[in-house]
Short mmCIF file of C-alpha atoms and ligand atoms in Angstrom, two decimals:
data_model
loop_
_atom_site.label_atom_id
_atom_site.label_comp_id
_atom_site.label_asym_id
_atom_site.label_seq_id
_atom_site.Cartn_x
_atom_site.Cartn_y
_atom_site.Cartn_z
CA MET A 60 -1.58 18.53 31.98
CA THR A 61 -5.00 17.84 29.87
CA SER A 62 -4.69 16.76 26.52
CA ALA A 63 -6.12 20.57 25.66
CA THR A 64 -3.07 22.12 26.82
CA LEU A 65 -0.73 19.82 25.17
CA PRO A 66 1.41 21.42 22.58
CA LEU A 67 -0.02 21.19 18.57
CA LEU A 68 1.98 18.36 16.38
CA THR A 69 3.95 20.53 14.36
CA ARG A 70 7.41 20.08 12.47
CA ARG A 71 9.16 21.65 15.46
CA ALA A 72 8.03 18.91 17.40
CA LEU A 73 9.76 16.29 15.54
CA PRO A 74 13.10 16.34 17.13
CA GLN A 75 11.29 15.10 20.22
CA LEU A 76 9.03 12.41 18.50
CA ARG A 77 12.18 10.51 17.22
CA ALA A 78 10.44 7.52 18.55
CA HIS A 79 7.58 8.03 16.53
CA THR A 80 9.15 8.76 13.27
CA LEU A 81 10.18 5.99 10.60
CA SER A 82 14.18 7.33 10.58
CA ASP A 83 15.63 10.68 11.90
CA SER A 84 17.30 11.23 8.82
CA TRP A 85 14.25 13.00 7.04
CA ARG A 86 15.72 16.13 4.99
CA GLU A 87 12.29 17.93 3.40
CA PRO A 88 11.93 16.46 -0.22
CA GLY A 89 10.54 18.60 -2.32
CA ILE A 90 6.88 18.27 -3.71
CA GLY A 91 6.75 15.65 -6.68
CA ILE A 92 3.31 14.49 -6.14
CA VAL A 93 0.03 15.87 -6.07
CA HIS A 94 -2.82 13.83 -4.64
CA PHE A 95 -6.23 14.40 -5.14
CA GLY A 96 -8.94 12.91 -2.13
CA ILE A 97 -6.50 13.62 0.90
CA GLY A 98 -8.67 11.44 2.79
CA ASN A 99 -7.73 8.74 5.31
CA PHE A 100 -6.91 5.65 2.90
CA HIS A 101 -4.20 7.75 0.97
CA ARG A 102 -2.81 9.09 4.38
CA ALA A 103 -2.22 5.34 5.40
CA HIS A 104 -1.70 3.87 2.00
CA GLU A 105 0.33 5.72 -0.40
CA ALA A 106 1.69 8.38 1.34
CA LEU A 107 3.38 5.96 3.79
CA PHE A 108 4.67 3.84 1.35
CA THR A 109 6.36 7.46 -0.48
CA GLU A 110 7.80 8.32 2.71
CA GLU A 111 9.36 4.93 3.36
CA ALA A 112 10.72 4.88 -0.47
CA VAL A 113 12.39 8.31 -0.17
CA LEU A 114 13.83 7.10 2.96
CA ALA A 115 15.05 4.12 1.10
CA ALA A 116 16.37 5.95 -2.08
CA GLY A 117 15.94 9.68 -1.91
CA GLY A 118 13.92 11.66 -4.20
CA ASP A 119 11.79 14.82 -4.07
CA TRP A 120 8.70 13.05 -3.64
CA SER A 121 6.77 14.64 -1.00
CA ILE A 122 3.02 15.20 -1.44
CA CYS A 123 0.71 18.00 -2.01
CA GLY A 124 -2.89 16.87 -1.20
CA VAL A 125 -6.08 18.37 -2.67
CA THR A 126 -9.36 18.03 -1.13
CA LEU A 127 -12.24 18.38 -3.68
CA GLN A 128 -15.24 19.05 -1.57
CA GLY A 129 -14.12 22.77 -0.41
CA ASP A 130 -13.42 21.20 2.91
CA VAL A 131 -11.13 23.88 4.39
CA THR A 132 -11.76 22.48 7.95
CA LYS A 133 -9.74 19.66 6.77
CA ARG A 134 -6.90 21.94 5.01
CA ASP A 135 -6.81 24.12 7.72
CA ALA A 136 -6.43 21.11 10.45
CA LEU A 137 -3.64 19.70 8.53
CA MET A 138 -1.73 22.63 7.75
CA ALA A 139 -2.36 24.08 11.02
CA GLN A 140 -0.06 20.69 12.04
CA ASP A 141 2.30 21.59 9.04
CA GLY A 142 0.94 18.48 7.17
CA LEU A 143 2.02 16.18 9.91
CA TYR A 144 -0.84 13.40 11.20
CA SER A 145 -0.47 10.15 12.79
CA VAL A 146 -1.15 6.86 11.51
CA VAL A 147 -2.36 4.73 14.38
CA GLU A 148 -1.72 0.96 13.55
CA ARG A 149 -4.13 -1.34 15.17
CA GLY A 150 -3.71 -5.11 14.94
CA PRO A 151 -4.76 -7.62 17.73
CA GLU A 152 -1.26 -7.42 19.39
CA GLY A 153 -1.73 -3.78 19.84
CA GLU A 154 -1.31 -0.27 18.55
CA ARG A 155 1.61 1.34 17.06
CA VAL A 156 1.18 5.08 16.13
CA THR A 157 3.91 6.64 13.67
CA VAL A 158 3.99 10.00 12.37
CA ALA A 159 4.26 10.58 8.77
CA ARG A 160 5.84 13.88 7.35
CA ILE A 161 5.81 13.25 3.63
CA LEU A 162 2.81 15.48 3.11
CA ARG A 163 3.91 19.29 2.87
CA GLU A 164 0.97 20.99 1.38
CA VAL A 165 -2.90 20.82 1.67
CA LEU A 166 -5.37 22.78 -0.68
CA ALA A 167 -8.83 22.84 -0.90
CA LEU A 168 -10.78 23.60 -4.00
CA PRO A 169 -12.67 25.71 -5.31
CA HIS A 170 -10.61 27.93 -2.83
CA ASP A 171 -7.14 27.51 -3.72
CA ARG A 172 -7.50 27.06 -7.55
CA ALA A 173 -4.76 29.13 -8.25
CA ALA A 174 -2.10 27.84 -6.34
CA LEU A 175 -3.01 23.99 -7.20
CA PHE A 176 -2.87 24.89 -11.30
CA ALA A 177 0.65 26.65 -10.04
CA ARG A 178 1.33 23.33 -8.42
CA LEU A 179 0.33 21.36 -11.24
CA ALA A 180 2.40 23.39 -13.90
CA ASP A 181 5.59 22.77 -11.83
CA PRO A 182 7.68 20.23 -13.51
CA LEU A 183 8.98 18.75 -10.42
CA VAL A 184 5.45 17.39 -10.16
CA ARG A 185 5.67 14.20 -12.03
CA ILE A 186 3.06 12.40 -10.55
CA VAL A 187 -0.99 13.25 -10.26
CA SER A 188 -2.68 10.41 -7.84
CA LEU A 189 -6.25 10.07 -6.81
CA THR A 190 -8.26 8.17 -4.30
CA VAL A 191 -11.86 10.18 -5.50
CA THR A 192 -13.84 7.23 -4.65
CA GLU A 193 -16.13 5.59 -7.71
CA LYS A 194 -18.20 8.45 -7.91
CA GLY A 195 -15.43 10.92 -8.62
CA TYR A 196 -14.94 9.35 -12.17
CA CYS A 197 -18.21 11.09 -13.74
CA ARG A 198 -18.40 7.99 -15.69
CA ASP A 199 -21.09 6.64 -18.37
CA THR A 200 -21.33 3.24 -16.79
CA THR A 201 -22.65 1.70 -19.93
CA THR A 202 -20.21 3.04 -22.17
CA GLY A 203 -17.05 3.92 -19.87
CA ASP A 204 -17.28 7.49 -21.56
CA ILE A 205 -17.80 10.73 -19.82
CA ASP A 206 -21.33 10.89 -18.51
CA LEU A 207 -21.91 14.20 -20.41
CA TRP A 208 -25.40 14.56 -18.26
CA HIS A 209 -23.41 14.98 -15.15
CA PRO A 210 -24.39 18.35 -14.06
CA ASP A 211 -20.69 19.14 -12.93
CA VAL A 212 -19.48 17.73 -16.23
CA GLN A 213 -21.67 20.19 -18.05
CA HIS A 214 -20.61 22.90 -15.75
CA ASP A 215 -16.81 22.19 -16.80
CA LEU A 216 -17.70 21.89 -20.65
CA GLN A 217 -18.93 25.24 -20.38
CA SER A 218 -16.28 26.90 -17.91
CA PRO A 219 -13.18 24.48 -19.02
CA ASP A 220 -10.69 26.86 -16.83
CA THR A 221 -12.54 26.57 -13.54
CA PRO A 222 -13.35 22.85 -13.79
CA ARG A 223 -14.93 20.92 -10.76
CA THR A 224 -14.51 17.29 -11.75
CA MET A 225 -11.56 15.15 -11.80
CA PRO A 226 -11.57 14.58 -15.39
CA GLY A 227 -12.25 18.33 -15.65
CA LEU A 228 -9.31 19.11 -13.46
CA LEU A 229 -6.69 16.37 -15.25
CA VAL A 230 -7.39 18.09 -18.75
CA ALA A 231 -6.94 21.74 -17.51
CA ALA A 232 -3.57 20.55 -15.83
CA LEU A 233 -2.52 18.33 -18.77
CA ARG A 234 -3.13 21.13 -21.32
CA ALA A 235 -0.15 23.04 -19.82
CA ARG A 236 2.53 20.24 -19.41
CA ARG A 237 2.34 19.13 -23.07
CA ALA A 238 6.40 19.45 -22.87
CA ASN A 239 6.77 17.04 -19.82
CA PRO A 240 3.60 15.31 -18.65
CA PHE A 241 3.11 13.92 -15.49
CA THR A 242 1.75 10.49 -14.94
CA VAL A 243 -1.65 9.98 -13.43
CA LEU A 244 -2.44 7.51 -11.19
CA SER A 245 -5.67 6.09 -9.96
CA CYS A 246 -5.84 4.64 -6.73
CA ASP A 247 -9.26 3.59 -6.22
CA ASN A 248 -11.16 0.38 -6.19
CA LEU A 249 -12.27 -0.03 -10.05
CA ALA A 250 -11.07 -2.64 -12.17
CA HIS A 251 -8.52 -1.44 -14.67
CA ASN A 252 -8.56 1.88 -12.55
CA GLY A 253 -5.86 3.39 -14.77
CA ALA A 254 -7.32 2.43 -18.12
CA ALA A 255 -10.93 3.72 -16.76
CA LEU A 256 -9.48 6.90 -15.74
CA GLN A 257 -7.58 7.38 -19.39
CA ARG A 258 -10.82 6.95 -21.18
CA VAL A 259 -13.09 9.29 -19.12
CA VAL A 260 -10.27 11.80 -19.32
CA VAL A 261 -9.97 11.18 -23.07
CA SER A 262 -13.70 11.10 -23.82
CA TYR A 263 -13.89 14.69 -22.02
CA ALA A 264 -11.19 16.44 -23.71
CA ARG A 265 -12.53 15.29 -27.08
CA GLN A 266 -15.56 17.65 -26.30
CA LEU A 267 -13.14 20.35 -26.23
CA ASP A 268 -10.03 19.51 -28.10
CA PRO A 269 -9.92 16.74 -30.35
CA ALA A 270 -5.87 16.96 -31.17
CA LEU A 271 -5.54 17.39 -26.88
CA ALA A 272 -7.83 14.23 -26.44
CA ASP A 273 -5.46 12.47 -28.87
CA TRP A 274 -2.00 13.69 -27.28
CA ILE A 275 -3.42 12.75 -23.91
CA ASP A 276 -4.46 9.03 -25.63
CA THR A 277 -1.20 8.65 -26.43
CA SER A 278 1.47 10.55 -24.69
CA VAL A 279 -0.15 10.33 -21.10
CA ALA A 280 0.52 7.28 -19.01
CA PHE A 281 -2.06 5.94 -16.64
CA PRO A 282 -0.94 3.07 -14.73
CA SER A 283 -3.36 0.98 -12.93
CA THR A 284 -2.98 -0.19 -9.36
CA MET A 285 -4.43 -2.48 -6.83
CA VAL A 286 -4.46 -0.58 -3.74
CA ASP A 287 -5.27 -2.57 -0.37
CA ARG A 288 -5.59 -1.80 3.61
CA ILE A 289 -8.90 -1.08 5.54
CA VAL A 290 -8.39 2.25 6.95
CA PRO A 291 -12.14 3.39 8.66
CA ALA A 292 -12.68 6.85 9.36
CA THR A 293 -11.26 8.69 12.31
CA THR A 294 -12.78 8.78 15.64
CA ASP A 295 -11.96 10.35 19.02
CA ALA A 296 -10.39 7.13 20.31
CA GLU A 297 -7.93 7.81 17.53
CA ARG A 298 -7.23 11.40 18.56
CA ALA A 299 -7.00 10.18 22.27
CA SER A 300 -4.12 7.62 21.18
CA ALA A 301 -2.27 9.40 19.11
CA THR A 302 -2.09 12.18 21.59
CA ALA A 303 -1.11 10.14 24.17
CA ALA A 304 1.50 8.57 22.47
CA LEU A 305 3.16 11.84 21.45
CA ALA A 306 2.45 14.06 24.45
CA HIS A 307 1.38 16.42 21.13
CA ARG A 308 -2.29 17.48 20.02
CA ASP A 309 -2.94 15.67 16.74
CA ALA A 310 -6.44 16.43 15.42
CA VAL A 311 -6.15 14.43 12.42
CA PRO A 312 -4.87 11.20 13.21
CA VAL A 313 -5.90 7.85 10.84
CA PRO A 314 -6.43 4.56 11.93
CA CYS A 315 -5.57 1.46 10.05
CA GLU A 316 -5.03 -2.23 10.09
CA PRO A 317 -1.36 -3.44 9.95
CA PHE A 318 -2.03 -5.32 6.88
CA ARG A 319 -1.14 -3.15 3.36
CA GLN A 320 -0.65 -4.00 -0.45
CA TRP A 321 0.04 -2.20 -3.43
CA VAL A 322 0.55 -3.60 -6.63
CA VAL A 323 1.40 -0.81 -9.15
CA GLU A 324 1.43 -1.18 -12.73
CA ASP A 325 5.04 -0.19 -13.58
CA ARG A 326 4.78 2.77 -16.66
CA PHE A 327 6.09 6.01 -15.11
CA PRO A 328 7.89 8.12 -17.92
CA ALA A 329 8.38 10.96 -15.77
CA GLY A 330 10.05 8.71 -12.75
CA ARG A 331 8.38 7.49 -9.31
CA PRO A 332 9.45 7.05 -5.71
CA ALA A 333 11.40 3.30 -5.13
CA TRP A 334 8.49 1.87 -3.95
CA GLU A 335 9.28 -1.84 -4.97
CA GLN A 336 12.30 -1.11 -2.08
CA VAL A 337 9.41 -0.75 0.58
CA GLY A 338 6.97 -3.53 -0.25
CA ALA A 339 4.92 -2.36 -3.21
CA GLN A 340 5.02 -4.99 -6.05
CA LEU A 341 5.73 -3.37 -9.39
CA VAL A 342 4.35 -5.54 -12.04
CA ASP A 343 3.66 -5.45 -15.92
CA ASP A 344 -0.13 -6.32 -15.66
CA VAL A 345 -2.07 -5.48 -12.17
CA THR A 346 -5.37 -6.98 -13.61
CA PRO A 347 -5.34 -10.41 -11.70
CA PHE A 348 -4.78 -8.73 -8.64
CA GLU A 349 -7.06 -6.23 -8.98
CA PHE A 350 -10.16 -8.92 -9.55
CA ALA A 351 -9.11 -10.94 -6.61
CA LYS A 352 -9.07 -8.04 -4.45
CA LEU A 353 -12.47 -6.42 -5.76
CA ARG A 354 -13.95 -9.72 -6.19
CA MET A 355 -13.11 -10.94 -3.05
CA LEU A 356 -12.57 -8.51 -0.49
CA ASN A 357 -14.61 -5.62 -1.60
CA ALA A 358 -17.36 -7.81 -2.55
CA THR A 359 -17.29 -9.81 0.72
CA HIS A 360 -17.12 -6.19 2.56
CA SER A 361 -20.14 -4.83 0.56
CA THR A 362 -21.96 -8.22 1.53
CA MET A 363 -21.38 -7.72 5.20
CA ALA A 364 -22.27 -4.14 5.47
CA TYR A 365 -25.43 -4.72 3.58
CA LEU A 366 -26.60 -7.70 5.68
CA SER A 367 -25.11 -6.06 8.74
CA MET A 368 -27.12 -2.95 8.08
CA LEU A 369 -30.38 -5.02 8.37
CA ALA A 370 -29.48 -7.48 10.78
CA GLY A 371 -27.90 -4.86 13.40
CA PHE A 372 -24.13 -5.68 13.41
CA GLU A 373 -22.32 -2.44 13.70
CA THR A 374 -18.49 -3.40 12.71
CA ILE A 375 -17.32 -5.99 10.70
CA ASP A 376 -15.26 -7.33 13.48
CA VAL A 377 -18.69 -8.20 15.22
CA ALA A 378 -20.33 -9.39 11.77
CA ILE A 379 -17.71 -11.87 11.02
CA ALA A 380 -17.73 -12.94 14.85
CA ASP A 381 -21.53 -14.37 13.91
CA PRO A 382 -20.63 -18.16 13.15
CA ALA A 383 -23.18 -18.28 10.34
CA MET A 384 -21.93 -14.86 8.99
CA HIS A 385 -18.03 -16.25 8.92
CA THR A 386 -19.43 -19.52 7.34
CA LEU A 387 -21.35 -17.46 4.48
CA ILE A 388 -18.49 -15.06 3.93
CA ASP A 389 -15.86 -17.99 3.70
CA THR A 390 -18.34 -20.22 1.33
CA MET A 391 -19.14 -17.44 -0.82
CA MET A 392 -15.45 -16.61 -1.43
CA ARG A 393 -14.21 -20.08 -1.76
CA ASP A 394 -17.45 -21.69 -4.05
CA GLU A 395 -18.60 -18.70 -5.79
CA ILE A 396 -15.81 -16.12 -6.40
CA ALA A 397 -12.56 -17.76 -6.32
CA PRO A 398 -13.64 -20.21 -9.33
CA THR A 399 -14.03 -16.90 -11.30
CA LEU A 400 -10.51 -15.36 -10.71
CA GLN A 401 -7.59 -16.55 -13.04
CA VAL A 402 -4.61 -15.43 -11.04
CA PRO A 403 -1.03 -16.10 -11.62
CA ALA A 404 0.52 -19.07 -9.17
CA SER A 405 1.96 -16.61 -6.67
CA LEU A 406 -1.44 -15.59 -5.50
CA ASP A 407 -2.74 -18.82 -3.53
CA LEU A 408 -6.67 -17.95 -3.45
CA ASP A 409 -7.05 -20.05 -0.38
CA ALA A 410 -4.19 -18.49 1.29
CA TYR A 411 -5.53 -15.35 0.26
CA ARG A 412 -9.30 -16.13 1.83
CA HIS A 413 -8.15 -17.12 5.21
CA ALA A 414 -6.16 -13.90 5.69
CA LEU A 415 -8.87 -11.65 4.86
CA LEU A 416 -11.36 -13.58 7.40
CA ALA A 417 -8.52 -12.64 9.69
CA ARG A 418 -8.29 -9.03 8.83
CA TYR A 419 -11.97 -9.06 8.83
CA ALA A 420 -11.85 -10.29 12.57
CA ASN A 421 -9.28 -7.55 13.81
CA PRO A 422 -11.30 -6.75 17.09
CA ALA A 423 -9.03 -3.26 17.28
CA LEU A 424 -9.85 -1.54 13.75
CA LYS A 425 -13.79 -1.01 14.30
CA HIS A 426 -14.66 -0.76 10.79
CA ARG A 427 -18.12 0.31 10.71
CA CYS A 428 -20.34 -1.42 8.26
CA ALA A 429 -22.42 2.29 7.79
CA GLN A 430 -19.21 3.33 5.88
CA ILE A 431 -18.84 0.53 3.49
CA ALA A 432 -22.41 0.66 2.96
CA MET A 433 -22.30 4.13 1.33
CA ASP A 434 -22.10 4.69 -2.56
CA GLY A 435 -23.47 1.21 -3.43
CA SER A 436 -24.68 2.27 -6.67
CA GLN A 437 -21.02 2.62 -7.40
CA LYS A 438 -19.68 -0.17 -5.82
CA ILE A 439 -22.41 -2.93 -6.46
CA PRO A 440 -21.08 -3.31 -10.26
CA PRO A 441 -17.52 -3.72 -9.92
CA ARG A 442 -17.63 -5.54 -6.99
CA LEU A 443 -20.31 -8.28 -7.49
CA LEU A 444 -21.96 -7.73 -10.75
CA GLY A 445 -18.90 -9.33 -13.17
CA THR A 446 -18.69 -12.48 -10.82
CA ILE A 447 -22.42 -12.85 -11.30
CA ALA A 448 -22.29 -12.87 -14.69
CA ALA A 449 -19.25 -15.02 -14.90
CA ARG A 450 -21.19 -17.82 -12.74
CA LEU A 451 -24.47 -17.37 -14.91
CA ASP A 452 -22.05 -18.34 -18.42
CA ALA A 453 -20.51 -20.94 -16.25
CA ASN A 454 -23.94 -21.95 -15.39
CA GLN A 455 -22.88 -22.42 -11.75
CA PRO A 456 -24.81 -21.43 -8.72
CA PHE A 457 -24.63 -17.63 -7.17
CA ALA A 458 -27.27 -17.94 -4.27
CA ARG A 459 -24.94 -15.86 -1.88
CA LEU A 460 -24.00 -13.33 -4.62
CA ALA A 461 -27.57 -13.02 -5.24
CA LEU A 462 -28.26 -12.52 -1.44
CA ALA A 463 -25.63 -9.75 -1.31
CA ILE A 464 -27.67 -7.65 -4.01
CA ALA A 465 -30.84 -8.65 -2.53
CA ALA A 466 -29.69 -7.52 0.77
CA TRP A 467 -28.43 -4.13 -0.91
CA MET A 468 -32.15 -3.43 -2.66
CA ARG A 469 -33.73 -4.06 1.03
CA PHE A 470 -31.17 -1.70 2.58
CA LEU A 471 -32.44 0.83 0.35
CA ARG A 472 -35.38 0.91 1.96
CA GLY A 473 -33.71 2.51 5.19
CA VAL A 474 -34.98 0.33 7.67
CA ALA A 475 -33.29 -2.27 9.69
CA ASP A 476 -34.99 -5.46 10.85
CA ASN A 477 -35.43 -4.22 14.31
CA GLY A 478 -37.50 -1.21 12.69
CA GLU A 479 -34.59 1.33 13.58
CA ARG A 480 -34.40 3.78 10.42
CA PHE A 481 -30.72 4.88 9.37
CA GLU A 482 -29.91 7.13 6.02
CA ILE A 483 -29.01 6.16 2.67
CA SER A 484 -25.98 7.46 1.21
CA ASP A 485 -24.88 7.31 -2.25
CA PRO A 486 -24.90 9.71 -5.19
CA MET A 487 -28.11 7.76 -6.57
CA ALA A 488 -29.88 7.88 -2.85
CA ALA A 489 -32.91 9.84 -4.01
CA ARG A 490 -33.71 8.00 -6.72
CA LEU A 491 -32.94 4.66 -5.55
CA THR A 492 -34.98 5.25 -2.23
CA SER A 493 -37.80 6.51 -4.27
CA LEU A 494 -38.02 3.36 -5.97
CA ALA A 495 -37.58 1.30 -3.36
CA ALA A 496 -40.14 3.03 -1.39
CA SER A 497 -42.48 2.97 -4.64
CA ALA A 498 -42.40 -0.89 -4.40
CA GLY A 499 -44.16 -0.90 -1.00
CA THR A 500 -43.83 -4.44 0.53
CA SER A 501 -43.61 -6.37 -2.51
CA HIS A 502 -40.11 -7.91 -2.82
CA ASP A 503 -41.25 -8.79 -6.67
CA ALA A 504 -41.91 -4.87 -7.29
CA LEU A 505 -38.48 -3.95 -5.44
CA MET A 506 -36.88 -6.30 -7.76
CA GLN A 507 -38.23 -5.02 -11.02
CA ALA A 508 -37.77 -1.22 -9.90
CA LEU A 509 -34.32 -1.90 -9.05
CA LEU A 510 -33.24 -3.80 -12.09
CA GLY A 511 -34.49 -1.33 -14.22
CA VAL A 512 -31.55 1.10 -13.19
CA HIS A 513 -29.35 0.67 -16.61
CA GLU A 514 -26.66 2.48 -14.85
CA ILE A 515 -26.10 -0.39 -12.42
CA PHE A 516 -27.54 -3.52 -14.07
CA PRO A 517 -26.81 -3.86 -17.68
CA ALA A 518 -29.75 -4.85 -19.67
CA GLU A 519 -28.54 -8.09 -20.00
CA LEU A 520 -27.99 -9.38 -16.72
CA ALA A 521 -31.17 -7.40 -15.38
CA GLY A 522 -32.98 -9.56 -17.92
CA ASN A 523 -31.55 -12.72 -17.18
CA ALA A 524 -34.42 -15.14 -15.65
CA ARG A 525 -31.96 -17.12 -13.50
CA PHE A 526 -30.66 -13.90 -11.78
CA GLN A 527 -34.33 -13.03 -11.45
CA ILE A 528 -35.35 -16.02 -9.54
CA ALA A 529 -32.04 -16.10 -7.71
CA LEU A 530 -32.99 -12.61 -5.98
CA ARG A 531 -36.53 -13.48 -5.84
CA ASP A 532 -35.53 -16.37 -3.27
CA THR A 533 -32.93 -14.47 -1.69
CA LEU A 534 -35.63 -11.57 -0.69
CA ALA A 535 -38.09 -14.00 0.27
CA GLU A 536 -35.17 -15.21 2.54
CA LEU A 537 -34.66 -11.92 4.00
CA GLU A 538 -38.27 -10.93 4.58
CA ARG A 539 -37.77 -13.43 7.23
CA GLY A 540 -35.10 -11.59 8.73
CA ALA A 541 -31.32 -10.91 7.73
CA LYS A 542 -30.22 -13.20 10.59
CA HIS A 543 -32.52 -16.18 9.30
CA ALA A 544 -31.06 -15.57 5.61
CA ILE A 545 -27.41 -15.41 6.85
CA THR A 546 -28.23 -18.98 8.46
CA ARG A 547 -29.89 -20.08 5.40
CA TYR A 548 -27.22 -19.24 2.78
CA ALA A 549 -24.03 -20.09 5.35
C1 LIG B 186 -14.32 -0.66 1.69
C2 LIG B 186 -13.05 -0.21 1.13
O1 LIG B 186 -15.41 1.02 1.98
C3 LIG B 186 -15.37 0.04 1.57
O2 LIG B 186 -16.21 0.13 0.46
O3 LIG B 186 -14.61 -2.09 0.89
O4 LIG B 186 -12.54 0.58 1.55
C4 LIG B 186 -11.83 -1.54 1.89
O5 LIG B 186 -11.56 -1.41 2.94
C5 LIG B 186 -10.68 -1.47 1.17
O6 LIG B 186 -10.90 -1.34 -0.45
C6 LIG B 186 -9.54 -1.97 1.50
O7 LIG B 186 -8.19 -2.19 0.90
#
């Protein structure tokens, strides 16, 4: 049989797939979570923790996933499989294929608006979680409030019953849940993600209905979380792996690394799955974990991504296999980032750093640098700029951190060192690429033009003389080639 003639993965096939599910005793729990942003990350992270928690302790915590981009293809592919998909865990020791059953329903906005609001009004839904990436928050980064100039925010304020934005959707849904609000759980890579989300939601609601805004501010829980698992985009390789292992066709498998971590602030007045029984850390304060992850992992990911786009390393494992890159990333974490972190005694930063380097080296994952390089305007501030500001305050060197920013600036020109062109994918792409182009070949002009983007660089940092000197130096080294600069700062 060729794979095209194999039957599709559906719930009817589950009895034959026992070897690839977490346990036989699955009794199709009711839907208790609505998740916005039903991408690969959620499906390999919160969804699996939740399935395991249900197996360990029960509860109606199946998931309704929502895609916000009108992506009916994804909805239809998942629903054709009754919400089933496989997680293809790839480690140096090999591959494990597990079918996840926790996803029961997938809706696509704007098409399924009525069904979505009916689901959000259901009292059984006690958690609304989200992975909509940084840009989904529609924040004014200088104030942290809602960005009133954002065209979709303006749309939502005009038509609050048919919202497009995440804050607009949450406010419309919460309005109907004043008697029994759900908990809102941000799972994006932002510092204080719960508090940041609450702030945009409340400031948006205040434009429409100040009493509703006050109620959301005081009565709805927005716990913060630190999420971690490296989850690349799906390729045909995972489709082939899943289909071969299951003898059923899976069009939507998710690749991921074996490692996973979830630190969650334990504030769920309406209840939650027993995540603590399956490895999640439920804590009073996630702040130190968030900072460690954003500043160590995400920051070095972005650094490798921009340098690699210039130097021509396609995936993270290839980049970190370069000895100079390895030294650069190792010393950047050890000497420039770790000293800015305050962590509890249980978090050993040396061990954390070594574990990160080993995860990057995973040769089976094929995590593409181009994927990580996306949305730099949103990622640079939480990942790198706070650390740079802390180093400046402490009067400590930060050349490698500056190199990361300089690499992003050169990356915006859209040309690798070997002359190959690439696309810039970023919500601010048009503005950033035109600024980069107008600077011509002068790296001083490039730096000045981009430092003027105050949504990214706070005025105080942009005007800091030491920061500018460090950028000028690193841009000059990059001029001689990214590989040269990597070696120079290693
Ligand atoms: C990555 C993250 O794409 C990116 O920007 O840095 O998605 C990273 O893989 C995850 O945060 C790991 O938990």
